[in-house]
């Protein structure tokens, strides 16, 4: 036997505790704050990689060969990456990837909010429970965006623009992992 009264015309059961089903469209996070959060989240990633590339270019080495031969080419010089530059680029890539895994995997999965989402005051939660989606699903959510971008620019555009017309303002990645974005 249920504790709910029988349904009537125009009546919906109230959401269960922790459930976020049946919210009006305005209860979900709008598109623009999501875009700004994305930019905030990826700024440190870009800066870390930028430092690696800057060191790579700043430490380039030039080697010249001066020799004569029957073709009379004279001196020939070539510029290439130094070991320090290559190491800095590899280290920057590892640090940047570590930052993304921590911010968009661990932090967002555990609390619901990455750094950008915290600044923009919203969180990613499971559609059915209203709880953070966890590390694994948070990583999968981000990988969906990466795969969409790798497949085709149009697929990625649809994936990220979908919240503009979707009732729950879900992106394609949100639909795949059954997550929603809610204001804090």
mmCIF file of N, CA, C and O in Angstrom, residues 21 25 28 34 124-128 133 137-138 140-145 148 155 157-181:
data_model
loop_
_atom_site.group_PDB
_atom_site.id
_atom_site.type_symbol
_atom_site.label_atom_id
_atom_site.label_comp_id
_atom_site.label_asym_id
_atom_site.label_seq_id
_atom_site.Cartn_x
_atom_site.Cartn_y
_atom_site.Cartn_z
ATOM 1 N N UNK A 21 13.172 15.264 -10.007
ATOM 2 C CA UNK A 21 12.267 15.116 -11.143
ATOM 3 C C UNK A 21 11.160 16.151 -11.064
ATOM 4 O O UNK A 21 10.717 16.545 -9.993
ATOM 5 N N UNK A 25 11.584 24.470 -15.892
ATOM 6 C CA UNK A 25 12.788 24.774 -16.675
ATOM 7 C C UNK A 25 13.677 25.806 -15.979
ATOM 8 O O UNK A 25 14.897 25.710 -16.002
ATOM 9 N N UNK A 28 16.688 24.895 -13.494
ATOM 10 C CA UNK A 28 17.970 24.365 -13.960
ATOM 11 C C UNK A 28 18.905 25.513 -14.327
ATOM 12 O O UNK A 28 18.475 26.616 -14.652
ATOM 13 N N UNK A 34 26.955 28.245 -17.528
ATOM 14 C CA UNK A 34 27.664 26.998 -17.815
ATOM 15 C C UNK A 34 28.867 27.259 -18.720
ATOM 16 O O UNK A 34 29.937 26.695 -18.519
ATOM 17 N N UNK A 124 26.665 19.957 -10.667
ATOM 18 C CA UNK A 124 26.225 18.849 -11.514
ATOM 19 C C UNK A 124 25.809 17.727 -10.585
ATOM 20 O O UNK A 124 26.601 17.294 -9.737
ATOM 21 N N UNK A 125 24.566 17.269 -10.737
ATOM 22 C CA UNK A 125 24.057 16.201 -9.873
ATOM 23 C C UNK A 125 23.360 15.139 -10.714
ATOM 24 O O UNK A 125 22.986 15.385 -11.867
ATOM 25 N N UNK A 126 23.174 13.978 -10.118
ATOM 26 C CA UNK A 126 22.441 12.898 -10.779
ATOM 27 C C UNK A 126 20.981 13.304 -10.917
ATOM 28 O O UNK A 126 20.385 13.852 -9.991
ATOM 29 N N UNK A 127 20.424 13.034 -12.065
ATOM 30 C CA UNK A 127 19.050 13.420 -12.357
ATOM 31 C C UNK A 127 18.048 12.772 -11.400
ATOM 32 O O UNK A 127 17.068 13.397 -11.005
ATOM 33 N N UNK A 128 18.273 11.554 -11.007
ATOM 34 C CA UNK A 128 17.322 10.827 -10.158
ATOM 35 C C UNK A 128 17.485 11.095 -8.677
ATOM 36 O O UNK A 128 16.515 11.095 -7.941
ATOM 37 N N UNK A 133 27.539 13.231 -8.958
ATOM 38 C CA UNK A 133 27.545 12.043 -9.816
ATOM 39 C C UNK A 133 28.730 11.100 -9.582
ATOM 40 O O UNK A 133 28.764 10.013 -10.124
ATOM 41 N N UNK A 137 31.579 8.868 -13.232
ATOM 42 C CA UNK A 137 30.599 9.467 -14.141
ATOM 43 C C UNK A 137 31.000 10.894 -14.510
ATOM 44 O O UNK A 137 30.716 11.357 -15.616
ATOM 45 N N UNK A 138 31.675 11.581 -13.615
ATOM 46 C CA UNK A 138 32.140 12.931 -13.934
ATOM 47 C C UNK A 138 33.201 12.891 -15.026
ATOM 48 O O UNK A 138 33.196 13.719 -15.943
ATOM 49 N N UNK A 140 33.483 10.420 -17.256
ATOM 50 C CA UNK A 140 32.767 10.008 -18.470
ATOM 51 C C UNK A 140 32.063 11.215 -19.093
ATOM 52 O O UNK A 140 32.086 11.400 -20.311
ATOM 53 N N UNK A 141 31.453 12.043 -18.264
ATOM 54 C CA UNK A 141 30.759 13.242 -18.746
ATOM 55 C C UNK A 141 31.714 14.135 -19.537
ATOM 56 O O UNK A 141 31.378 14.628 -20.607
ATOM 57 N N UNK A 142 32.912 14.338 -19.024
ATOM 58 C CA UNK A 142 33.884 15.179 -19.721
ATOM 59 C C UNK A 142 34.412 14.493 -20.977
ATOM 60 O O UNK A 142 34.680 15.142 -21.982
ATOM 61 N N UNK A 143 34.561 13.172 -20.920
ATOM 62 C CA UNK A 143 35.027 12.440 -22.101
ATOM 63 C C UNK A 143 34.007 12.506 -23.242
ATOM 64 O O UNK A 143 34.399 12.500 -24.409
ATOM 65 N N UNK A 144 32.725 12.572 -22.926
ATOM 66 C CA UNK A 144 31.702 12.699 -23.969
ATOM 67 C C UNK A 144 31.928 13.987 -24.760
ATOM 68 O O UNK A 144 31.849 14.001 -25.991
ATOM 69 N N UNK A 145 32.236 15.075 -24.056
ATOM 70 C CA UNK A 145 32.534 16.338 -24.756
ATOM 71 C C UNK A 145 33.762 16.190 -25.650
ATOM 72 O O UNK A 145 33.784 16.676 -26.776
ATOM 73 N N UNK A 148 32.848 14.076 -28.674
ATOM 74 C CA UNK A 148 32.005 14.870 -29.578
ATOM 75 C C UNK A 148 32.853 15.860 -30.374
ATOM 76 O O UNK A 148 32.651 16.038 -31.576
ATOM 77 N N UNK A 155 28.857 17.997 -34.176
ATOM 78 C CA UNK A 155 28.407 17.158 -33.062
ATOM 79 C C UNK A 155 28.712 17.854 -31.743
ATOM 80 O O UNK A 155 27.884 17.883 -30.831
ATOM 81 N N UNK A 157 29.072 21.096 -31.264
ATOM 82 C CA UNK A 157 28.173 22.249 -31.141
ATOM 83 C C UNK A 157 26.800 21.836 -30.650
ATOM 84 O O UNK A 157 26.221 22.485 -29.773
ATOM 85 N N UNK A 158 26.264 20.773 -31.215
ATOM 86 C CA UNK A 158 24.964 20.276 -30.761
ATOM 87 C C UNK A 158 25.057 19.868 -29.294
ATOM 88 O O UNK A 158 24.161 20.172 -28.496
ATOM 89 N N UNK A 159 26.140 19.196 -28.922
ATOM 90 C CA UNK A 159 26.322 18.727 -27.549
ATOM 91 C C UNK A 159 26.303 19.880 -26.553
ATOM 92 O O UNK A 159 25.705 19.774 -25.485
ATOM 93 N N UNK A 160 26.945 20.989 -26.900
ATOM 94 C CA UNK A 160 27.047 22.098 -25.946
ATOM 95 C C UNK A 160 25.926 23.127 -26.084
ATOM 96 O O UNK A 160 25.676 23.879 -25.153
ATOM 97 N N UNK A 161 25.258 23.156 -27.228
ATOM 98 C CA UNK A 161 24.159 24.103 -27.409
ATOM 99 C C UNK A 161 22.806 23.529 -27.010
ATOM 100 O O UNK A 161 21.839 24.274 -26.867
ATOM 101 N N UNK A 162 22.732 22.231 -26.811
ATOM 102 C CA UNK A 162 21.480 21.579 -26.460
ATOM 103 C C UNK A 162 20.774 22.213 -25.252
ATOM 104 O O UNK A 162 19.545 22.310 -25.251
ATOM 105 N N UNK A 163 21.496 22.682 -24.226
ATOM 106 C CA UNK A 163 20.795 23.300 -23.084
ATOM 107 C C UNK A 163 19.967 24.537 -23.461
ATOM 108 O O UNK A 163 19.086 24.940 -22.703
ATOM 109 N N UNK A 164 20.235 25.128 -24.607
ATOM 110 C CA UNK A 164 19.470 26.318 -25.012
ATOM 111 C C UNK A 164 18.006 25.986 -25.309
ATOM 112 O O UNK A 164 17.145 26.839 -25.143
ATOM 113 N N UNK A 165 17.707 24.758 -25.738
ATOM 114 C CA UNK A 165 16.321 24.425 -26.060
ATOM 115 C C UNK A 165 15.774 23.214 -25.301
ATOM 116 O O UNK A 165 14.610 22.896 -25.399
ATOM 117 N N UNK A 166 16.615 22.529 -24.533
ATOM 118 C CA UNK A 166 16.165 21.371 -23.773
ATOM 119 C C UNK A 166 15.398 21.815 -22.527
ATOM 120 O O UNK A 166 15.774 22.790 -21.869
ATOM 121 N N UNK A 167 14.314 21.098 -22.189
ATOM 122 C CA UNK A 167 13.493 21.460 -21.027
ATOM 123 C C UNK A 167 14.306 21.468 -19.730
ATOM 124 O O UNK A 167 14.134 22.337 -18.888
ATOM 125 N N UNK A 168 15.200 20.482 -19.557
ATOM 126 C CA UNK A 168 16.015 20.399 -18.344
ATOM 127 C C UNK A 168 17.368 21.073 -18.516
ATOM 128 O O UNK A 168 18.239 20.945 -17.652
ATOM 129 N N UNK A 169 17.546 21.762 -19.633
ATOM 130 C CA UNK A 169 18.804 22.452 -19.942
ATOM 131 C C UNK A 169 19.997 21.504 -19.873
ATOM 132 O O UNK A 169 21.080 21.868 -19.422
ATOM 133 N N UNK A 170 19.798 20.263 -20.318
ATOM 134 C CA UNK A 170 20.862 19.265 -20.324
ATOM 135 C C UNK A 170 21.647 19.335 -21.623
ATOM 136 O O UNK A 170 21.077 19.497 -22.698
ATOM 137 N N UNK A 171 22.953 19.166 -21.513
ATOM 138 C CA UNK A 171 23.793 18.996 -22.697
ATOM 139 C C UNK A 171 23.709 17.531 -23.116
ATOM 140 O O UNK A 171 23.112 16.703 -22.414
ATOM 141 N N UNK A 172 24.309 17.199 -24.238
ATOM 142 C CA UNK A 172 24.326 15.810 -24.686
ATOM 143 C C UNK A 172 25.029 14.932 -23.643
ATOM 144 O O UNK A 172 24.572 13.828 -23.338
ATOM 145 N N UNK A 173 26.117 15.427 -23.074
ATOM 146 C CA UNK A 173 26.838 14.668 -22.041
ATOM 147 C C UNK A 173 25.958 14.458 -20.813
ATOM 148 O O UNK A 173 25.964 13.376 -20.216
ATOM 149 N N UNK A 174 25.183 15.473 -20.430
ATOM 150 C CA UNK A 174 24.272 15.330 -19.292
ATOM 151 C C UNK A 174 23.235 14.241 -19.560
ATOM 152 O O UNK A 174 22.911 13.451 -18.686
ATOM 153 N N UNK A 175 22.719 14.208 -20.779
ATOM 154 C CA UNK A 175 21.723 13.194 -21.128
ATOM 155 C C UNK A 175 22.330 11.789 -21.079
ATOM 156 O O UNK A 175 21.698 10.859 -20.592
ATOM 157 N N UNK A 176 23.566 11.649 -21.540
ATOM 158 C CA UNK A 176 24.214 10.328 -21.572
ATOM 159 C C UNK A 176 24.475 9.806 -20.162
ATOM 160 O O UNK A 176 24.265 8.629 -19.885
ATOM 161 N N UNK A 177 24.922 10.665 -19.243
ATOM 162 C CA UNK A 177 25.228 10.206 -17.881
ATOM 163 C C UNK A 177 24.091 10.491 -16.902
ATOM 164 O O UNK A 177 24.246 10.271 -15.704
ATOM 165 N N UNK A 178 22.949 10.972 -17.393
ATOM 166 C CA UNK A 178 21.776 11.274 -16.561
ATOM 167 C C UNK A 178 22.093 12.256 -15.446
ATOM 168 O O UNK A 178 21.829 12.010 -14.272
ATOM 169 N N UNK A 179 22.687 13.380 -15.836
ATOM 170 C CA UNK A 179 22.990 14.433 -14.868
ATOM 171 C C UNK A 179 22.258 15.703 -15.262
ATOM 172 O O UNK A 179 21.828 15.872 -16.409
ATOM 173 N N UNK A 180 22.119 16.587 -14.290
ATOM 174 C CA UNK A 180 21.531 17.907 -14.523
ATOM 175 C C UNK A 180 22.372 18.932 -13.778
ATOM 176 O O UNK A 180 23.127 18.586 -12.872
ATOM 177 N N UNK A 181 22.242 20.183 -14.166
ATOM 178 C CA UNK A 181 22.950 21.267 -13.484
ATOM 179 C C UNK A 181 21.934 22.118 -12.750
ATOM 180 O O UNK A 181 20.974 22.605 -13.352
#
